[in-house]
């Protein structure tokens, strides 16, 4: 290099170049650090988004599993209803019994504390996991059981409606003697069922005939609840009154044709009289038929030979220091019916033989000895 060139190079020029290179490296490091921080923040954001997406998926899966459990519970209830007919009880959820946790015991595959030496904090606080009971009053549980109970109620109504459509229930024409029989039959099949009052009212109206049907016709104009109970009240007041029933039974056994010495007639009369006495006893009105006038009318319907036997029995009763009672007549006629229905000797007291002729009539039909004489 010449002297002139050397004279052109200055010391401040090398210093400025070195500073420029140092500043460039510093800016490059700062940018790289900023990019690294941005990458780290992006990774954290992606991790949070992944966790949030996973949480949404778990929520959706839990919703589907809840619906699936509800469907399985309904199916189980319906299957049980088909197997056990109509009788279902309300399901009750009771919390499982809490198991008290005492001092934890080491497992068999773990060494004792003396063998392990100094136990850690985790070993000292170890406890067997205990299943916590699910609260029975949670909204999900309440909704499930309400849904199940509603399904059970609807299924019972459907099955009862189907079964009642094939059942032949007795009709009621207003005869007081059949009132209790009809109402008991109605209540056992319809009145005590889970049908609504509108269905019960219509069924009650269709089962009545004649006067009984006309008296409850006005109940169809009322609301179902009011009309059903009003119809039952009208029927009970008109045909189920104790005095009406007792009077009808007394009239049936007191009035009527005379009983012949016929086994069937006497047996039927004995059964009617016994049913009458038991009905009046249940109503607490047996004294209505125990007066002398009614008992005389009952005995007057008997054949002559039974009336004669009754007079002898009355004397025996009075000799014992008491008066005859209606139950004495019931027992007397029942025994007479048993005698007349004897399979061997019962026909001896009947008015005729199987061909309708008595022994006396047969003897008159026999030829006399004079008719066989020779001319």
Tab-separated table of C-alpha atoms in Angstrom:
chain	number	residue	atom	x	y	z
A	1	UNK	CA	0.000	0.000	0.000
A	2	UNK	CA	1.298	3.420	-0.838
A	3	UNK	CA	1.761	6.162	1.562
A	4	UNK	CA	-1.169	8.029	0.063
A	5	UNK	CA	-3.551	5.129	0.583
A	6	UNK	CA	-2.477	4.604	4.112
A	7	UNK	CA	-3.060	8.214	4.739
A	8	UNK	CA	-6.739	7.782	3.515
A	9	UNK	CA	-7.673	5.039	6.163
A	10	UNK	CA	-9.049	6.513	9.396
A	11	UNK	CA	-9.497	4.776	12.787
A	12	UNK	CA	-13.177	5.796	13.244
A	13	UNK	CA	-14.127	3.846	10.125
A	14	UNK	CA	-13.366	0.381	11.686
A	15	UNK	CA	-15.110	1.257	14.916
A	16	UNK	CA	-18.304	2.226	13.114
A	17	UNK	CA	-18.353	-1.048	11.154
A	18	UNK	CA	-17.891	-3.113	14.308
A	19	UNK	CA	-20.793	-1.322	16.062
A	20	UNK	CA	-23.071	-1.880	13.102
A	21	UNK	CA	-22.445	-5.640	13.141
A	22	UNK	CA	-23.073	-5.826	16.915
A	23	UNK	CA	-26.373	-3.967	16.576
A	24	UNK	CA	-27.499	-6.291	13.779
A	25	UNK	CA	-26.818	-9.415	15.910
A	26	UNK	CA	-28.736	-7.884	18.843
A	27	UNK	CA	-31.770	-7.205	16.700
A	28	UNK	CA	-31.624	-10.752	15.340
A	29	UNK	CA	-31.546	-12.243	18.878
A	30	UNK	CA	-34.430	-10.048	19.987
A	31	UNK	CA	-36.534	-11.121	16.998
A	32	UNK	CA	-35.734	-14.768	17.607
A	33	UNK	CA	-36.716	-14.436	21.270
A	34	UNK	CA	-39.997	-12.793	20.261
A	35	UNK	CA	-40.725	-15.571	17.775
A	36	UNK	CA	-39.989	-18.223	20.439
A	37	UNK	CA	-42.380	-16.523	22.861
A	38	UNK	CA	-45.036	-16.360	20.133
A	39	UNK	CA	-44.575	-20.069	19.398
A	40	UNK	CA	-44.917	-20.929	23.093
A	41	UNK	CA	-48.090	-18.844	23.385
A	42	UNK	CA	-49.498	-20.516	20.281
A	43	UNK	CA	-48.836	-23.952	21.755
A	44	UNK	CA	-50.603	-22.996	24.985
A	45	UNK	CA	-53.559	-21.648	23.016
A	46	UNK	CA	-53.746	-24.852	20.979
A	47	UNK	CA	-53.608	-26.920	24.182
A	48	UNK	CA	-56.440	-24.906	25.698
A	49	UNK	CA	-58.533	-25.296	22.553
A	50	UNK	CA	-57.867	-29.034	22.549
A	51	UNK	CA	-58.954	-29.327	26.176
A	52	UNK	CA	-62.056	-27.246	25.515
A	53	UNK	CA	-62.979	-29.431	22.533
A	54	UNK	CA	-62.445	-32.573	24.597
A	55	UNK	CA	-64.680	-31.143	27.349
A	56	UNK	CA	-67.457	-30.440	24.825
A	57	UNK	CA	-67.166	-33.965	23.479
A	58	UNK	CA	-67.393	-35.398	27.008
A	59	UNK	CA	-70.509	-33.297	27.704
A	60	UNK	CA	-72.157	-34.543	24.527
A	61	UNK	CA	-71.247	-38.133	25.395
A	62	UNK	CA	-72.650	-37.737	28.927
A	63	UNK	CA	-75.940	-36.399	27.514
A	64	UNK	CA	-76.278	-39.403	25.205
A	65	UNK	CA	-75.438	-41.833	28.002
A	66	UNK	CA	-78.095	-40.235	30.233
A	67	UNK	CA	-80.735	-40.660	27.526
A	68	UNK	CA	-79.612	-44.247	26.997
A	69	UNK	CA	-79.928	-45.029	30.714
A	70	UNK	CA	-83.439	-43.526	30.790
A	71	UNK	CA	-84.466	-45.691	27.820
A	72	UNK	CA	-82.990	-48.819	29.426
A	73	UNK	CA	-84.805	-48.083	32.696
A	74	UNK	CA	-88.119	-47.665	30.852
A	75	UNK	CA	-87.568	-50.912	28.955
A	76	UNK	CA	-86.824	-52.771	32.183
A	77	UNK	CA	-90.002	-51.435	33.800
A	78	UNK	CA	-92.121	-52.406	30.786
A	79	UNK	CA	-90.645	-55.921	30.734
A	80	UNK	CA	-91.377	-56.335	34.437
A	81	UNK	CA	-94.933	-55.080	33.899
A	82	UNK	CA	-95.536	-57.694	31.178
A	83	UNK	CA	-94.263	-60.499	33.414
A	84	UNK	CA	-96.120	-59.510	36.585
A	85	UNK	CA	-99.414	-58.362	35.012
A	86	UNK	CA	-100.626	-55.018	36.301
A	87	UNK	CA	-99.276	-54.773	39.835
A	88	UNK	CA	-96.300	-52.342	39.960
A	89	UNK	CA	-94.936	-50.485	42.930
A	90	UNK	CA	-93.366	-47.058	42.896
A	91	UNK	CA	-89.606	-47.305	42.655
A	92	UNK	CA	-87.795	-45.664	45.503
A	93	UNK	CA	-84.158	-44.676	45.345
A	94	UNK	CA	-82.413	-45.037	48.657
A	95	UNK	CA	-78.831	-43.938	49.178
A	96	UNK	CA	-76.417	-46.802	49.699
A	97	UNK	CA	-75.256	-47.436	53.187
A	98	UNK	CA	-72.200	-45.409	54.113
A	99	UNK	CA	-69.219	-47.492	55.053
A	100	UNK	CA	-67.283	-45.897	57.903
A	101	UNK	CA	-63.600	-45.496	57.152
A	102	UNK	CA	-61.416	-46.421	60.081
A	103	UNK	CA	-57.669	-46.456	60.369
A	104	UNK	CA	-56.391	-47.703	57.005
A	105	UNK	CA	-54.916	-51.187	56.971
A	106	UNK	CA	-51.945	-51.986	54.756
A	107	UNK	CA	-52.535	-54.237	51.792
A	108	UNK	CA	-51.060	-57.699	51.812
A	109	UNK	CA	-48.705	-56.903	48.984
A	110	UNK	CA	-47.304	-53.889	50.899
A	111	UNK	CA	-44.707	-54.133	53.713
A	112	UNK	CA	-45.628	-53.155	57.227
A	113	UNK	CA	-44.612	-49.762	58.568
A	114	UNK	CA	-41.832	-51.356	60.622
A	115	UNK	CA	-40.455	-53.054	57.499
A	116	UNK	CA	-40.641	-49.923	55.372
A	117	UNK	CA	-38.855	-47.769	57.861
A	118	UNK	CA	-40.043	-44.195	57.885
A	119	UNK	CA	-43.327	-43.878	55.999
A	120	UNK	CA	-43.987	-40.958	53.729
A	121	UNK	CA	-46.878	-38.512	53.991
A	122	UNK	CA	-48.673	-40.330	51.195
A	123	UNK	CA	-48.502	-43.639	53.131
A	124	UNK	CA	-49.781	-42.045	56.339
A	125	UNK	CA	-52.806	-40.508	54.607
A	126	UNK	CA	-53.693	-43.544	52.446
A	127	UNK	CA	-57.339	-44.664	52.672
A	128	UNK	CA	-59.301	-47.154	50.695
A	129	UNK	CA	-61.643	-45.420	48.267
A	130	UNK	CA	-65.273	-45.421	49.423
A	131	UNK	CA	-68.066	-45.046	46.890
A	132	UNK	CA	-70.050	-41.938	47.717
A	133	UNK	CA	-73.838	-42.277	47.522
A	134	UNK	CA	-75.676	-40.485	44.772
A	135	UNK	CA	-78.103	-37.941	46.235
A	136	UNK	CA	-81.637	-39.214	45.718
A	137	UNK	CA	-83.054	-35.739	45.365
A	138	UNK	CA	-81.007	-34.714	42.345
A	139	UNK	CA	-82.983	-33.146	39.463
A	140	UNK	CA	-81.980	-35.891	37.029
A	141	UNK	CA	-83.141	-38.664	39.386
A	142	UNK	CA	-86.449	-36.923	40.108
A	143	UNK	CA	-87.118	-36.453	36.410
A	144	UNK	CA	-86.328	-40.088	35.648
A	145	UNK	CA	-88.715	-41.449	38.282
A	146	UNK	CA	-91.470	-39.038	37.329
A	147	UNK	CA	-91.159	-40.250	33.762
A	148	UNK	CA	-91.211	-43.888	34.873
A	149	UNK	CA	-94.270	-43.383	37.094
A	150	UNK	CA	-96.159	-41.681	34.293
A	151	UNK	CA	-95.299	-44.524	31.926
A	152	UNK	CA	-96.432	-47.083	34.494
A	153	UNK	CA	-99.731	-45.274	35.038
A	154	UNK	CA	-100.471	-45.053	31.327
A	155	UNK	CA	-99.582	-48.710	30.828
A	156	UNK	CA	-101.866	-49.794	33.703
A	157	UNK	CA	-104.747	-47.800	32.238
A	158	UNK	CA	-104.183	-49.325	28.806
A	159	UNK	CA	-104.035	-52.879	30.145
A	160	UNK	CA	-107.130	-52.362	32.323
A	161	UNK	CA	-109.057	-50.931	29.379
A	162	UNK	CA	-108.119	-53.923	27.221
A	163	UNK	CA	-108.999	-56.436	29.953
A	164	UNK	CA	-112.355	-54.768	30.745
A	165	UNK	CA	-113.394	-54.902	27.109
A	166	UNK	CA	-113.473	-58.717	27.331
A	167	UNK	CA	-115.192	-58.988	30.742
A	168	UNK	CA	-118.932	-59.646	30.996
A	169	UNK	CA	-120.214	-57.512	33.905
A	170	UNK	CA	-123.726	-57.960	35.272
A	171	UNK	CA	-126.415	-55.421	34.403
A	172	UNK	CA	-128.502	-53.567	36.997
A	173	UNK	CA	-132.199	-52.936	36.340
A	174	UNK	CA	-133.029	-51.227	39.633
A	175	UNK	CA	-133.875	-54.336	41.649
A	176	UNK	CA	-132.873	-53.524	45.270
A	177	UNK	CA	-132.167	-57.220	45.901
A	178	UNK	CA	-129.281	-57.043	43.399
A	179	UNK	CA	-127.880	-53.624	44.342
A	180	UNK	CA	-125.012	-54.781	46.561
A	181	UNK	CA	-124.135	-57.597	44.183
A	182	UNK	CA	-123.952	-55.175	41.264
A	183	UNK	CA	-121.930	-52.494	43.084
A	184	UNK	CA	-119.427	-54.996	44.421
A	185	UNK	CA	-118.937	-56.434	40.944
A	186	UNK	CA	-118.603	-52.929	39.478
A	187	UNK	CA	-116.081	-51.744	42.085
A	188	UNK	CA	-113.906	-54.838	41.821
A	189	UNK	CA	-113.548	-54.450	38.052
A	190	UNK	CA	-114.002	-50.733	37.337
A	191	UNK	CA	-114.530	-48.583	40.429
A	192	UNK	CA	-111.200	-49.487	42.067
A	193	UNK	CA	-109.215	-49.359	38.811
A	194	UNK	CA	-106.986	-46.492	37.607
A	195	UNK	CA	-109.418	-45.426	34.898
A	196	UNK	CA	-110.439	-41.773	34.887
A	197	UNK	CA	-113.833	-40.792	36.274
A	198	UNK	CA	-115.207	-40.068	32.809
A	199	UNK	CA	-114.649	-43.684	31.736
A	200	UNK	CA	-116.121	-44.960	35.017
A	201	UNK	CA	-119.243	-42.814	34.599
A	202	UNK	CA	-119.851	-43.991	31.037
A	203	UNK	CA	-119.329	-47.620	32.039
A	204	UNK	CA	-121.719	-47.270	34.990
A	205	UNK	CA	-124.356	-45.669	32.770
A	206	UNK	CA	-124.097	-48.409	30.131
A	207	UNK	CA	-124.406	-51.171	32.758
A	208	UNK	CA	-127.679	-49.786	34.130
A	209	UNK	CA	-131.079	-50.516	32.650
A	210	UNK	CA	-134.616	-49.257	33.036
A	211	UNK	CA	-135.283	-47.073	36.062
A	212	UNK	CA	-131.660	-47.243	37.243
A	213	UNK	CA	-130.434	-45.889	33.913
A	214	UNK	CA	-132.980	-43.095	33.742
A	215	UNK	CA	-132.181	-41.814	37.233
A	216	UNK	CA	-128.474	-41.270	36.494
A	217	UNK	CA	-128.908	-39.896	32.973
A	218	UNK	CA	-128.676	-36.326	34.298
A	219	UNK	CA	-125.147	-37.045	35.589
A	220	UNK	CA	-123.835	-37.166	32.016
A	221	UNK	CA	-124.362	-33.411	31.787
A	222	UNK	CA	-122.033	-32.732	34.724
A	223	UNK	CA	-118.251	-32.734	34.847
A	224	UNK	CA	-116.748	-36.255	34.927
A	225	UNK	CA	-115.675	-36.077	38.577
A	226	UNK	CA	-118.932	-34.597	39.844
A	227	UNK	CA	-121.115	-36.747	37.587
A	228	UNK	CA	-119.519	-40.058	38.601
A	229	UNK	CA	-119.890	-39.515	42.348
A	230	UNK	CA	-123.383	-38.049	41.906
A	231	UNK	CA	-124.473	-41.135	39.953
A	232	UNK	CA	-123.224	-43.451	42.692
A	233	UNK	CA	-125.025	-41.364	45.311
A	234	UNK	CA	-128.323	-41.471	43.387
A	235	UNK	CA	-128.167	-45.239	42.942
A	236	UNK	CA	-127.336	-45.789	46.612
A	237	UNK	CA	-130.116	-43.470	47.785
A	238	UNK	CA	-132.787	-44.972	45.521
A	239	UNK	CA	-131.893	-48.684	45.439
A	240	UNK	CA	-129.272	-49.199	48.166
A	241	UNK	CA	-131.221	-47.846	51.115
A	242	UNK	CA	-131.362	-50.339	53.983
A	243	UNK	CA	-135.116	-49.985	54.434
A	244	UNK	CA	-135.762	-50.422	50.717
A	245	UNK	CA	-133.656	-53.587	50.575
A	246	UNK	CA	-135.154	-55.067	53.734
A	247	UNK	CA	-138.706	-54.374	52.541
A	248	UNK	CA	-137.989	-56.000	49.166
A	249	UNK	CA	-136.593	-59.143	50.808
A	250	UNK	CA	-139.491	-59.425	53.272
A	251	UNK	CA	-141.995	-59.019	50.471
A	252	UNK	CA	-140.285	-61.736	48.448
A	253	UNK	CA	-140.396	-64.431	51.169
A	254	UNK	CA	-143.752	-63.494	52.714
A	255	UNK	CA	-145.823	-63.046	49.575
A	256	UNK	CA	-146.089	-65.679	46.907
A	257	UNK	CA	-147.820	-68.943	46.069
A	258	UNK	CA	-148.067	-71.832	48.477
A	259	UNK	CA	-145.182	-74.318	48.446
A	260	UNK	CA	-146.183	-77.814	47.396
A	261	UNK	CA	-144.548	-81.024	48.567
A	262	UNK	CA	-142.019	-80.653	45.798
A	263	UNK	CA	-138.323	-81.046	46.502
A	264	UNK	CA	-137.199	-78.266	44.130
A	265	UNK	CA	-139.792	-75.720	45.316
A	266	UNK	CA	-139.030	-76.343	48.979
A	267	UNK	CA	-135.264	-76.154	48.391
A	268	UNK	CA	-135.595	-72.855	46.508
A	269	UNK	CA	-137.813	-71.417	49.236
A	270	UNK	CA	-135.354	-72.497	51.943
A	271	UNK	CA	-132.474	-70.838	50.053
A	272	UNK	CA	-134.426	-67.601	49.590
A	273	UNK	CA	-135.381	-67.502	53.253
A	274	UNK	CA	-131.805	-68.092	54.380
A	275	UNK	CA	-130.461	-65.406	52.047
A	276	UNK	CA	-133.117	-62.996	53.297
A	277	UNK	CA	-132.230	-63.631	56.945
A	278	UNK	CA	-128.474	-63.227	56.342
A	279	UNK	CA	-128.995	-60.008	54.362
A	280	UNK	CA	-131.185	-58.487	57.051
A	281	UNK	CA	-128.689	-59.568	59.693
A	282	UNK	CA	-125.887	-57.787	57.784
A	283	UNK	CA	-128.045	-54.656	57.554
A	284	UNK	CA	-128.898	-54.839	61.265
A	285	UNK	CA	-132.607	-55.143	60.475
A	286	UNK	CA	-133.383	-58.777	61.302
A	287	UNK	CA	-136.085	-57.630	63.708
A	288	UNK	CA	-138.141	-56.376	60.734
A	289	UNK	CA	-139.064	-59.948	59.816
A	290	UNK	CA	-139.109	-61.384	63.345
A	291	UNK	CA	-142.570	-60.126	64.244
A	292	UNK	CA	-145.454	-62.572	64.585
A	293	UNK	CA	-147.429	-61.382	61.567
A	294	UNK	CA	-144.568	-61.923	59.107
A	295	UNK	CA	-143.606	-65.312	60.556
A	296	UNK	CA	-147.214	-66.561	60.336
A	297	UNK	CA	-147.353	-65.576	56.648
A	298	UNK	CA	-144.123	-67.486	55.968
A	299	UNK	CA	-145.427	-70.655	57.667
A	300	UNK	CA	-148.753	-70.380	55.818
A	301	UNK	CA	-146.890	-70.942	52.521
A	302	UNK	CA	-145.668	-74.383	53.693
A	303	UNK	CA	-147.431	-77.673	52.950
A	304	UNK	CA	-149.928	-78.929	55.532
A	305	UNK	CA	-147.712	-81.636	57.029
A	306	UNK	CA	-144.880	-79.114	57.576
A	307	UNK	CA	-147.256	-76.667	59.260
A	308	UNK	CA	-148.275	-79.437	61.632
A	309	UNK	CA	-144.634	-80.200	62.421
A	310	UNK	CA	-143.974	-76.493	63.016
A	311	UNK	CA	-146.745	-76.342	65.646
A	312	UNK	CA	-145.088	-79.172	67.549
A	313	UNK	CA	-141.736	-77.375	67.353
A	314	UNK	CA	-143.290	-74.121	68.598
A	315	UNK	CA	-144.619	-75.934	71.672
A	316	UNK	CA	-141.161	-77.326	72.387
A	317	UNK	CA	-139.623	-73.853	72.034
A	318	UNK	CA	-142.174	-72.285	74.384
A	319	UNK	CA	-141.629	-75.055	76.908
A	320	UNK	CA	-137.987	-73.957	77.017
A	321	UNK	CA	-139.075	-70.510	78.121
A	322	UNK	CA	-138.697	-68.419	74.970
A	323	UNK	CA	-140.672	-67.363	71.911
A	324	UNK	CA	-140.058	-68.646	68.375
A	325	UNK	CA	-137.705	-66.573	66.231
A	326	UNK	CA	-137.318	-66.152	62.480
A	327	UNK	CA	-134.057	-68.100	62.642
A	328	UNK	CA	-136.035	-71.048	64.038
A	329	UNK	CA	-138.216	-70.985	60.914
A	330	UNK	CA	-135.148	-70.745	58.660
A	331	UNK	CA	-133.548	-73.779	60.312
A	332	UNK	CA	-136.829	-75.721	60.302
A	333	UNK	CA	-137.499	-75.195	56.570
A	334	UNK	CA	-133.855	-75.949	55.673
A	335	UNK	CA	-134.053	-79.309	57.505
A	336	UNK	CA	-137.393	-80.117	55.840
A	337	UNK	CA	-135.856	-79.375	52.427
A	338	UNK	CA	-132.945	-81.695	53.201
A	339	UNK	CA	-135.390	-84.486	54.119
A	340	UNK	CA	-137.493	-84.029	50.998
A	341	UNK	CA	-134.355	-84.016	48.801
A	342	UNK	CA	-133.072	-87.312	50.200
A	343	UNK	CA	-131.874	-89.308	47.164
A	344	UNK	CA	-133.547	-92.533	48.332
A	345	UNK	CA	-136.618	-91.798	50.463
A	346	UNK	CA	-137.368	-88.194	49.573
A	347	UNK	CA	-140.012	-89.162	47.004
A	348	UNK	CA	-142.202	-90.774	49.674
A	349	UNK	CA	-143.591	-87.392	50.755
A	350	UNK	CA	-143.905	-85.838	47.327
A	351	UNK	CA	-147.317	-85.408	45.735
A	352	UNK	CA	-146.647	-87.810	42.874
A	353	UNK	CA	-144.178	-90.253	41.372
A	354	UNK	CA	-141.932	-89.618	38.389
A	355	UNK	CA	-144.749	-90.351	35.899
A	356	UNK	CA	-147.021	-87.849	37.659
A	357	UNK	CA	-149.328	-90.381	39.376
A	358	UNK	CA	-149.533	-91.174	43.048
A	359	UNK	CA	-149.602	-94.642	44.554
A	360	UNK	CA	-153.331	-94.310	45.174
A	361	UNK	CA	-153.958	-93.420	41.517
A	362	UNK	CA	-151.950	-96.414	40.379
A	363	UNK	CA	-153.974	-98.731	42.607
A	364	UNK	CA	-157.219	-97.443	41.049
A	365	UNK	CA	-155.893	-98.219	37.584
A	366	UNK	CA	-155.340	-101.862	38.480
A	367	UNK	CA	-158.088	-104.286	37.281
A	368	UNK	CA	-160.447	-105.517	39.949
A	369	UNK	CA	-160.852	-109.247	40.591
A	370	UNK	CA	-164.440	-109.180	39.281
A	371	UNK	CA	-163.294	-108.025	35.863
A	372	UNK	CA	-161.318	-111.243	35.428
A	373	UNK	CA	-164.262	-113.590	36.186
A	374	UNK	CA	-165.323	-115.967	33.506
A	375	UNK	CA	-168.759	-115.462	31.996
